[in-house]
PDB file of C-alpha atoms in Angstrom:
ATOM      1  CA  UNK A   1      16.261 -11.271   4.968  1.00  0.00           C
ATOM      2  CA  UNK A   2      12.489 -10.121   5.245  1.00  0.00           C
ATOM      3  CA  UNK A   3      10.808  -7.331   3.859  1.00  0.00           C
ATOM      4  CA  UNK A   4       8.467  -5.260   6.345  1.00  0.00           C
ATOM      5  CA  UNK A   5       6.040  -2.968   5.001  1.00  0.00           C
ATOM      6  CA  UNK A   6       4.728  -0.155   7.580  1.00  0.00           C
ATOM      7  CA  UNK A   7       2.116   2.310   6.231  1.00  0.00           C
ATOM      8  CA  UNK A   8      -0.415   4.612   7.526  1.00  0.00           C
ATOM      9  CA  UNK A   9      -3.767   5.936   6.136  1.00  0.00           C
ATOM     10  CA  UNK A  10      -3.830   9.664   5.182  1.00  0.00           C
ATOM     11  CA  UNK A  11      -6.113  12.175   6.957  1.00  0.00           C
ATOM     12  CA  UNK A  12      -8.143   9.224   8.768  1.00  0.00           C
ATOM     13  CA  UNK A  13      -9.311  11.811  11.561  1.00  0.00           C
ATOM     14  CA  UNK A  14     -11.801  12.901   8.401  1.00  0.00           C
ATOM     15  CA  UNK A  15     -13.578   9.748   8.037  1.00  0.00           C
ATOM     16  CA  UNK A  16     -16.970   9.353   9.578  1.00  0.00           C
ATOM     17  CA  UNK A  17     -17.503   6.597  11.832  1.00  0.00           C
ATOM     18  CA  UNK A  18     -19.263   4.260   9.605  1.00  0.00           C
ATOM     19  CA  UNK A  19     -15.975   4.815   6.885  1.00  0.00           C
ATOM     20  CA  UNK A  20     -13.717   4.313   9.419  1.00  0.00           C
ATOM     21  CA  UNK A  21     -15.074   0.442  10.192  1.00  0.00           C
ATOM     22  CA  UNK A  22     -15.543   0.292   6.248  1.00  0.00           C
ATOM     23  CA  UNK A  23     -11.872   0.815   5.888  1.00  0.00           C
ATOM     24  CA  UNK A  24     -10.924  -1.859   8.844  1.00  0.00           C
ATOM     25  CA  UNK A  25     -13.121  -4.649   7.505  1.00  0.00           C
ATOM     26  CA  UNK A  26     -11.706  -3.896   4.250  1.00  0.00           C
ATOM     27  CA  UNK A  27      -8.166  -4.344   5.538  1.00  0.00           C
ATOM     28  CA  UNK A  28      -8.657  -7.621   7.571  1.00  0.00           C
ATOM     29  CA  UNK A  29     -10.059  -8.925   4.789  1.00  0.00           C
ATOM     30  CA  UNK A  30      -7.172  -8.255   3.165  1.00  0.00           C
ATOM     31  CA  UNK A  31      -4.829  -9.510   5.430  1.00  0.00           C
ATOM     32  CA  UNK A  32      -6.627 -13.089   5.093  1.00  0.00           C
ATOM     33  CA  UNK A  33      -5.928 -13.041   1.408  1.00  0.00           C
ATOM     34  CA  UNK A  34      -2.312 -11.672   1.423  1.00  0.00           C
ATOM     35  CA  UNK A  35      -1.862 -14.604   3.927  1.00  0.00           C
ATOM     36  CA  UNK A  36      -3.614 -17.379   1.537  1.00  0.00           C
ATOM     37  CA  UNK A  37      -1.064 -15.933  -1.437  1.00  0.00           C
ATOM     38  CA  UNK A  38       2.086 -14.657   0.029  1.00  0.00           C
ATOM     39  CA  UNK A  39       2.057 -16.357   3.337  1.00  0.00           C
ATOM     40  CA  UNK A  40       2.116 -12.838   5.103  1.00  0.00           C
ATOM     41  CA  UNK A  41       1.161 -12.240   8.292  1.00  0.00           C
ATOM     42  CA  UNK A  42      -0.242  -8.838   8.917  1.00  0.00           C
ATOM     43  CA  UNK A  43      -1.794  -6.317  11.572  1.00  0.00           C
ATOM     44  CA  UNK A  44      -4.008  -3.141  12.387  1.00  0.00           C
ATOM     45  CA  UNK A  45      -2.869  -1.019  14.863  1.00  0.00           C
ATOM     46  CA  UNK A  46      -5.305   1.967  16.063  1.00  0.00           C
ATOM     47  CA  UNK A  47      -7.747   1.214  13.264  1.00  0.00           C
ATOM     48  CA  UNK A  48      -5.087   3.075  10.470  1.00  0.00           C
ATOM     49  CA  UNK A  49      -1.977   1.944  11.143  1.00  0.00           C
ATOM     50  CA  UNK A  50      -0.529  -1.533   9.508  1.00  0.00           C
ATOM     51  CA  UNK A  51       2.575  -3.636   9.666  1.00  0.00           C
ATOM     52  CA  UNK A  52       3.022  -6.131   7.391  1.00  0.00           C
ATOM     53  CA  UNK A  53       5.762  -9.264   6.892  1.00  0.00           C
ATOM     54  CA  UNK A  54       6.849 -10.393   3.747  1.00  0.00           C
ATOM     55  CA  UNK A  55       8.570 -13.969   3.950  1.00  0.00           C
ATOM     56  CA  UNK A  56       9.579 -13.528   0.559  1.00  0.00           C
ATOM     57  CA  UNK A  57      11.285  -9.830   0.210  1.00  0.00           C
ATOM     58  CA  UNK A  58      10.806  -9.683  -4.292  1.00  0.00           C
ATOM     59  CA  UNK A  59       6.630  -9.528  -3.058  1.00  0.00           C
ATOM     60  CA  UNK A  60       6.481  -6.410  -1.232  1.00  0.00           C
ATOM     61  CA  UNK A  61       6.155  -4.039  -3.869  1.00  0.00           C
ATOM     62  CA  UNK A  62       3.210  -5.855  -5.056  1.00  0.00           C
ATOM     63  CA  UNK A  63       1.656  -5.944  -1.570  1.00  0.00           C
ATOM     64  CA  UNK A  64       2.134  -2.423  -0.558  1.00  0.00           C
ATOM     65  CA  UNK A  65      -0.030  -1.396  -3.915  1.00  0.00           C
ATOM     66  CA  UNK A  66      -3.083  -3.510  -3.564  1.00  0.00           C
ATOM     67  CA  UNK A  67      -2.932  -1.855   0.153  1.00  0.00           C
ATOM     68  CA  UNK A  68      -2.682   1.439  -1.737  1.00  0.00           C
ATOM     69  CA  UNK A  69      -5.111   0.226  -4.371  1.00  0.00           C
ATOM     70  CA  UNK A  70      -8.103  -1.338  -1.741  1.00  0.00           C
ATOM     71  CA  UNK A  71      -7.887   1.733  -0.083  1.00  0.00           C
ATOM     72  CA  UNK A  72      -7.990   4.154  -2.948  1.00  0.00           C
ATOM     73  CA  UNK A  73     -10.683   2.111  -3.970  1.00  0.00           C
ATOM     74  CA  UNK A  74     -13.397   1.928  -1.279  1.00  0.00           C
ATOM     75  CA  UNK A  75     -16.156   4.121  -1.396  1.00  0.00           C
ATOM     76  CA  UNK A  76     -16.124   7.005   1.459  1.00  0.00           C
ATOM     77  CA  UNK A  77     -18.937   9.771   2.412  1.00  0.00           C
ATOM     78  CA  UNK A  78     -18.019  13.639   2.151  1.00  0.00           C
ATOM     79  CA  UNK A  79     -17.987  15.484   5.277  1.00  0.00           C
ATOM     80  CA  UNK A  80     -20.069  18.184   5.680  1.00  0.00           C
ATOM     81  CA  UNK A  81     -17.297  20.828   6.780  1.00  0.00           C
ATOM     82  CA  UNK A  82     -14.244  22.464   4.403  1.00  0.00           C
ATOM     83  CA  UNK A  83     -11.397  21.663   6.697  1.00  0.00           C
ATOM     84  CA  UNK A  84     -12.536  17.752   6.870  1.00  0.00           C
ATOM     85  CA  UNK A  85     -13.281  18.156   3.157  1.00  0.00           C
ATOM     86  CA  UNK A  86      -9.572  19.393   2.301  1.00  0.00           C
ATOM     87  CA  UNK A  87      -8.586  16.506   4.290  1.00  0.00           C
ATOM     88  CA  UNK A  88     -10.286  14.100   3.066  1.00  0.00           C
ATOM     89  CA  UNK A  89      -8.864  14.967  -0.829  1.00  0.00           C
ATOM     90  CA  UNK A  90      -5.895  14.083   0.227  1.00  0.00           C
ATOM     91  CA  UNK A  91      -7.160  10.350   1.769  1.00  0.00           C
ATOM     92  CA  UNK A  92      -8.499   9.573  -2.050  1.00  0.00           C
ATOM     93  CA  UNK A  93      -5.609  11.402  -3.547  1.00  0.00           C
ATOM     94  CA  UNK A  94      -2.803   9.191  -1.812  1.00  0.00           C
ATOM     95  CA  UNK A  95      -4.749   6.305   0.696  1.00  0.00           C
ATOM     96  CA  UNK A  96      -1.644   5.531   2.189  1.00  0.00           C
ATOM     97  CA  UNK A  97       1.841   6.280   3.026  1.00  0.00           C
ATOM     98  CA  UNK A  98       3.810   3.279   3.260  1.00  0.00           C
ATOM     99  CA  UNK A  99       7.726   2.467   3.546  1.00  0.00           C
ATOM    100  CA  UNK A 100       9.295  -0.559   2.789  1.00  0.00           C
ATOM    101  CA  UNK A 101      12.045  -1.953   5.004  1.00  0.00           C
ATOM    102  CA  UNK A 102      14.656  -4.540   4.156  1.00  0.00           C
ATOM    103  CA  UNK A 103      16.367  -6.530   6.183  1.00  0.00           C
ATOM    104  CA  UNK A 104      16.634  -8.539   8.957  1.00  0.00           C
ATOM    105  CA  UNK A 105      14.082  -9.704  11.880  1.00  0.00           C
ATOM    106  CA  UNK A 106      16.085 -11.032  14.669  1.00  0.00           C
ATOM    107  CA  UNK A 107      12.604 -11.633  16.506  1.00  0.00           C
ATOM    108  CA  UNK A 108       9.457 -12.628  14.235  1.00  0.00           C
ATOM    109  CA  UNK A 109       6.604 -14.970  16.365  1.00  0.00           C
ATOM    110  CA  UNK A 110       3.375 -13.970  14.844  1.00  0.00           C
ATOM    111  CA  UNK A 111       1.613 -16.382  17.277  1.00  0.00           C
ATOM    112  CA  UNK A 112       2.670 -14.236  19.474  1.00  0.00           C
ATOM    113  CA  UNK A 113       2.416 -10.755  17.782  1.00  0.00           C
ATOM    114  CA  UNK A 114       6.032 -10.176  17.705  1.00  0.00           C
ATOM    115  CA  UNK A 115       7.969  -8.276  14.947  1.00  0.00           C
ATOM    116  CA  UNK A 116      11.282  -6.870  15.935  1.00  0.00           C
ATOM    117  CA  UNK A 117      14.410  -6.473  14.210  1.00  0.00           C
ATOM    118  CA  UNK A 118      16.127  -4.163  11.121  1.00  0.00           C
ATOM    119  CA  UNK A 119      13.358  -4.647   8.340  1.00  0.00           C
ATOM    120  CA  UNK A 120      10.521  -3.493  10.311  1.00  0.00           C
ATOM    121  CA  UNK A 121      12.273  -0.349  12.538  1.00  0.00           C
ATOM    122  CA  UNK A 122      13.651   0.851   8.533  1.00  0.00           C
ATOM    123  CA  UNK A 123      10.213   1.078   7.236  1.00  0.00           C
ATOM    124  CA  UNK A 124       7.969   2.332  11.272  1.00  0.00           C
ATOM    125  CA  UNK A 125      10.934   5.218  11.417  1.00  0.00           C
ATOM    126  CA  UNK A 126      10.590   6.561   7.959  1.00  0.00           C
ATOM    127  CA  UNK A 127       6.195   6.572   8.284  1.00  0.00           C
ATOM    128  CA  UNK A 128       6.094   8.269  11.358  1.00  0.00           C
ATOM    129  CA  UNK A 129       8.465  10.611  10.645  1.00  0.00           C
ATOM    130  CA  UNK A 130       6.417  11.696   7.748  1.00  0.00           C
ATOM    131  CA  UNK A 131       3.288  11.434   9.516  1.00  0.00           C
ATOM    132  CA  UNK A 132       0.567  13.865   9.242  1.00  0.00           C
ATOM    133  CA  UNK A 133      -1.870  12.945  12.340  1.00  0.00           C
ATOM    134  CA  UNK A 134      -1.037  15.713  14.286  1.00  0.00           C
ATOM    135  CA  UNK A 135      -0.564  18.265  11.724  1.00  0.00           C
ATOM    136  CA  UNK A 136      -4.279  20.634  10.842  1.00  0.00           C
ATOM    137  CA  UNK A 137      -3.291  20.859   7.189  1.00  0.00           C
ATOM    138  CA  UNK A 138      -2.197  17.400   5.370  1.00  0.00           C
ATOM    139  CA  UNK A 139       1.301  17.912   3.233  1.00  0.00           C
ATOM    140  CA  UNK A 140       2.371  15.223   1.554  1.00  0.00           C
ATOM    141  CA  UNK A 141       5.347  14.457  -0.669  1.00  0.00           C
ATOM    142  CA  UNK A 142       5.809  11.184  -1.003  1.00  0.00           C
ATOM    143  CA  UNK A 143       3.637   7.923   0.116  1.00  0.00           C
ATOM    144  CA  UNK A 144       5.875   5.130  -1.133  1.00  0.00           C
ATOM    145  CA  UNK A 145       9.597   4.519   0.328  1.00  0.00           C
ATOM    146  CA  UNK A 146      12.260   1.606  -0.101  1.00  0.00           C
ATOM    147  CA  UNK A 147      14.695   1.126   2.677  1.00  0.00           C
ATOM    148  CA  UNK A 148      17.636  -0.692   3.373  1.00  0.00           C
ATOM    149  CA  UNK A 149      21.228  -0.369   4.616  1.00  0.00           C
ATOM    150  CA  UNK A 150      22.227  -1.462   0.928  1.00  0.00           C
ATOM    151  CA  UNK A 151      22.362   2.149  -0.441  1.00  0.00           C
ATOM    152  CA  UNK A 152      22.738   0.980  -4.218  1.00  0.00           C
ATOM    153  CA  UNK A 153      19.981  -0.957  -3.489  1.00  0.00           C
ATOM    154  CA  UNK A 154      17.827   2.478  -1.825  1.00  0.00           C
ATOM    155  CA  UNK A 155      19.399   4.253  -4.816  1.00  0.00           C
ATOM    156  CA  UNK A 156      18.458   1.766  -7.666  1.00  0.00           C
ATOM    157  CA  UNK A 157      14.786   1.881  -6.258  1.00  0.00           C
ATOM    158  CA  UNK A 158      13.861   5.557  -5.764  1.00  0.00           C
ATOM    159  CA  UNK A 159      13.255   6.655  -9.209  1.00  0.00           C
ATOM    160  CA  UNK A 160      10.788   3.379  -9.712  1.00  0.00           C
ATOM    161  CA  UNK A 161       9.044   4.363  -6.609  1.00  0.00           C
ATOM    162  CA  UNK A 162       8.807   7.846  -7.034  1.00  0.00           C
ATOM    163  CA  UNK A 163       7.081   6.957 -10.585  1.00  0.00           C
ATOM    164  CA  UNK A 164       4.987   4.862  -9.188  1.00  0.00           C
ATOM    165  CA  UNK A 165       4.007   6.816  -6.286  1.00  0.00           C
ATOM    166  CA  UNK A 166       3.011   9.721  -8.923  1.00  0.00           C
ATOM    167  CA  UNK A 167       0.925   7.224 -10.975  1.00  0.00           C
ATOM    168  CA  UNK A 168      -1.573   5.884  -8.439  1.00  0.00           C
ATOM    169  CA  UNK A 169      -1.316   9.132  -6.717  1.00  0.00           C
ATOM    170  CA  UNK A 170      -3.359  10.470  -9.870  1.00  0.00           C
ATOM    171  CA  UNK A 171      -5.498   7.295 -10.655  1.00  0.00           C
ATOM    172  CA  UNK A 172      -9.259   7.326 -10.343  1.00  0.00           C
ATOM    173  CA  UNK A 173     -11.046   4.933  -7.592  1.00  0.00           C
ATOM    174  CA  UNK A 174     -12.196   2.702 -10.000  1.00  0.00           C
ATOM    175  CA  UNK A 175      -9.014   2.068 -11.590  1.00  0.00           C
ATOM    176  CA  UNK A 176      -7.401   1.877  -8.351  1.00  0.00           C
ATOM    177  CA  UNK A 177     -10.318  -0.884  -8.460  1.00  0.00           C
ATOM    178  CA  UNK A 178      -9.047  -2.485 -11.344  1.00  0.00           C
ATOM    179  CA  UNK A 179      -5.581  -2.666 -10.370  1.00  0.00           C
ATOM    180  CA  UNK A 180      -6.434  -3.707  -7.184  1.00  0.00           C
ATOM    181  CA  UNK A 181      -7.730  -6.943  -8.368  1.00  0.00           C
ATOM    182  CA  UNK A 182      -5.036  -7.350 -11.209  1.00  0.00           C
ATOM    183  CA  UNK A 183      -2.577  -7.346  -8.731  1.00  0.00           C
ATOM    184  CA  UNK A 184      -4.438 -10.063  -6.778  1.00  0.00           C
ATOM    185  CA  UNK A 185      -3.923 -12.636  -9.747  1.00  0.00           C
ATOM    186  CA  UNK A 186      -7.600 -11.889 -11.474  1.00  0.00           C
ATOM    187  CA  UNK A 187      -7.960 -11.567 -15.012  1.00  0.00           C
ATOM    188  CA  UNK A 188      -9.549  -8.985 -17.057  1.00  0.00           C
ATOM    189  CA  UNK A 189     -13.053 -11.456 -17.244  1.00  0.00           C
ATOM    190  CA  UNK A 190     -13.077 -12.376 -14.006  1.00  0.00           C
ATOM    191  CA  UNK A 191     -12.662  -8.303 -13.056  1.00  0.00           C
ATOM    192  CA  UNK A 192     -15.720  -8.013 -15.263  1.00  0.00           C
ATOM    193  CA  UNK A 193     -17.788 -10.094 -13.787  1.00  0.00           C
ATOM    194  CA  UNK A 194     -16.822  -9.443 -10.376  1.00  0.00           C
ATOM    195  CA  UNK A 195     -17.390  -5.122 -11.283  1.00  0.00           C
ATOM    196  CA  UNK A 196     -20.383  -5.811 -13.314  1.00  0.00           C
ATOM    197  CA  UNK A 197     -19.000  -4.356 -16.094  1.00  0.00           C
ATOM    198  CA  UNK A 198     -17.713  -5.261 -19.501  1.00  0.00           C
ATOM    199  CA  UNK A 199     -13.781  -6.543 -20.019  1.00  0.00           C
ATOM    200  CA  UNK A 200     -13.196  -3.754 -22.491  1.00  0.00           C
ATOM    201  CA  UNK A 201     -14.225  -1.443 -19.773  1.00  0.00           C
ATOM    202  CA  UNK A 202     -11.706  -3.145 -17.657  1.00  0.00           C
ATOM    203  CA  UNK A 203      -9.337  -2.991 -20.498  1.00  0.00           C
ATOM    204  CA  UNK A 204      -9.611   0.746 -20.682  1.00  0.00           C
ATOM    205  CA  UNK A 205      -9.492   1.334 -16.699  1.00  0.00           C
ATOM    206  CA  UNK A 206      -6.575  -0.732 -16.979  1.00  0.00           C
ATOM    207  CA  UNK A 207      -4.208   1.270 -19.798  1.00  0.00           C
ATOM    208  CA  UNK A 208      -5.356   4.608 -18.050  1.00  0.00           C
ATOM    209  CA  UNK A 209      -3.808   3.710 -15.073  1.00  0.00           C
ATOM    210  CA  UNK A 210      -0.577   2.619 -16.569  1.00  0.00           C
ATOM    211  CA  UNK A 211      -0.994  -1.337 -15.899  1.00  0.00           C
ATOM    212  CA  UNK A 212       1.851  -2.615 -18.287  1.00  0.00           C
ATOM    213  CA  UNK A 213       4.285  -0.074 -16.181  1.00  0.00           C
ATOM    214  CA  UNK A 214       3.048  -1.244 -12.925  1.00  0.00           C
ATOM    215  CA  UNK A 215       3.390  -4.959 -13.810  1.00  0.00           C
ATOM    216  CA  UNK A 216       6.627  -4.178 -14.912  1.00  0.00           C
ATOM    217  CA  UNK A 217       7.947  -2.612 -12.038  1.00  0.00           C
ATOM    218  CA  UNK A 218       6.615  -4.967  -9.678  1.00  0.00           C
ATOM    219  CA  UNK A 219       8.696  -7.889 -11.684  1.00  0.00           C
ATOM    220  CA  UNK A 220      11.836  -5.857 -11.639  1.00  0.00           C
ATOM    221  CA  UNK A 221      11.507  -5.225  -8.044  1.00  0.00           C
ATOM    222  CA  UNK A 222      10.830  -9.362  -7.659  1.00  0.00           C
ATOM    223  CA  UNK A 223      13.905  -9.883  -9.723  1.00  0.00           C
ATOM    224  CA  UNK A 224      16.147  -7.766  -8.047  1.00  0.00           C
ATOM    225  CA  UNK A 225      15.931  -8.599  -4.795  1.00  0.00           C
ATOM    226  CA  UNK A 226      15.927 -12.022  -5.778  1.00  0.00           C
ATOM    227  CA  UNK A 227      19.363 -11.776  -7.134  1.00  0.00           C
TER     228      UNK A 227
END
């Protein structure tokens, strides 16, 4: 069993060029680290679209909200019109829409750029059904999805991920920031120094966002699907 996490960027079409490649770089940097700590293997498609593996399933949570997080996160120019404005609200209101999808991979080469199997058509189906590319006004419900064909499993994790969902959905960029690198294994010093700013800052950037809750969650999601 595998976990497969497929998520999209919200209202990219409203990012100026320059953003655009900021938010690319961003992500294959990313992918580099998630690889050096999870042993992921990870991919851009179109510039805003990713897939990502997860050899061990109870890590996936944690993965899919430093995605959320870095984007969230990264600093992006206004657009000059209202209808790209509107839009791009709703890219630092959610970042990302991602799904989850558990299960199995009966073909997984990444040498080869091959993912097929269960986990990863559970978690494409749900994102672009709920995609908003092709829509002129962005709607969005719900950016963060666990699926499975264990339904007590799908059923035990909604509420968690609806909760969750709801608190980075309202969290600033710079706690996004902080979280970002808490979830990467950094302490509250080393966030300092690497922000420029002082660990009680950090601190309080931290308990806004709801840290104990998220670090919670992401150990009860480890644990279950460990069992």
């Amino acid at each position: 069993m595998k976990a497969v996490i497929s998520g999209d960027i919200i209202a990219s079409t409203a990012l100026k060029t320059a953003d655009k490649a900021l938010v690319e770089s961003k992500l294959k940097a990313l992918f580099l680290d998630l690889n050096t700590h999870f042993n992921t293997y990870s991919r851009l498609i179109k510039g805003d679209y990713i897939e990502c593996v997860v050899p061990k399933p109870g890590n996936a949570l944690q993965i899919a909200l430093i995605f959320k997080c870095l984007v969230k996160s990264l600093p992006i120019s206004n657009p000059k019109s209202k209808s790209e404005q509107n839009k791009l609200k709703a890219f630092k209101t959610y970042g990302m829409r991602q799904a989850i999808g558990y299960g199995t991979l009966d073909r997984y080469d990444p040498e080869n750029d091959i993912i097929d199997g269960e986990a990863i058509h559970l978690s494409g189906r749900w994102v672009n059904e709920h995609s908003t590319h092709s829509k002129q006004r962005v709607s969005v419900k719900s950016t963060l999805q666990f699926l499975s064909n264990d339904e007590r499993l799908n059923t035990d994790f909604e509420p968690l991920f609806m909760l969750l969902d709801v608190l980075l959905n309202k969290a600033t960029s710079r706690q996004c920031e902080v979280a970002y690198l808490k979830l990467l294994g950094n302490s509250e010093e080393e966030i300092a120094a690497k922000l420029g700013i002082k660990q009680p800052v950090v601190n309080q950037h931290s308990t806004a966002i709801g840290w104990n809750a998220i670090e919670q969650a992401t150990a009860y999601f480890n644990q279950k699907l460990a069992q």
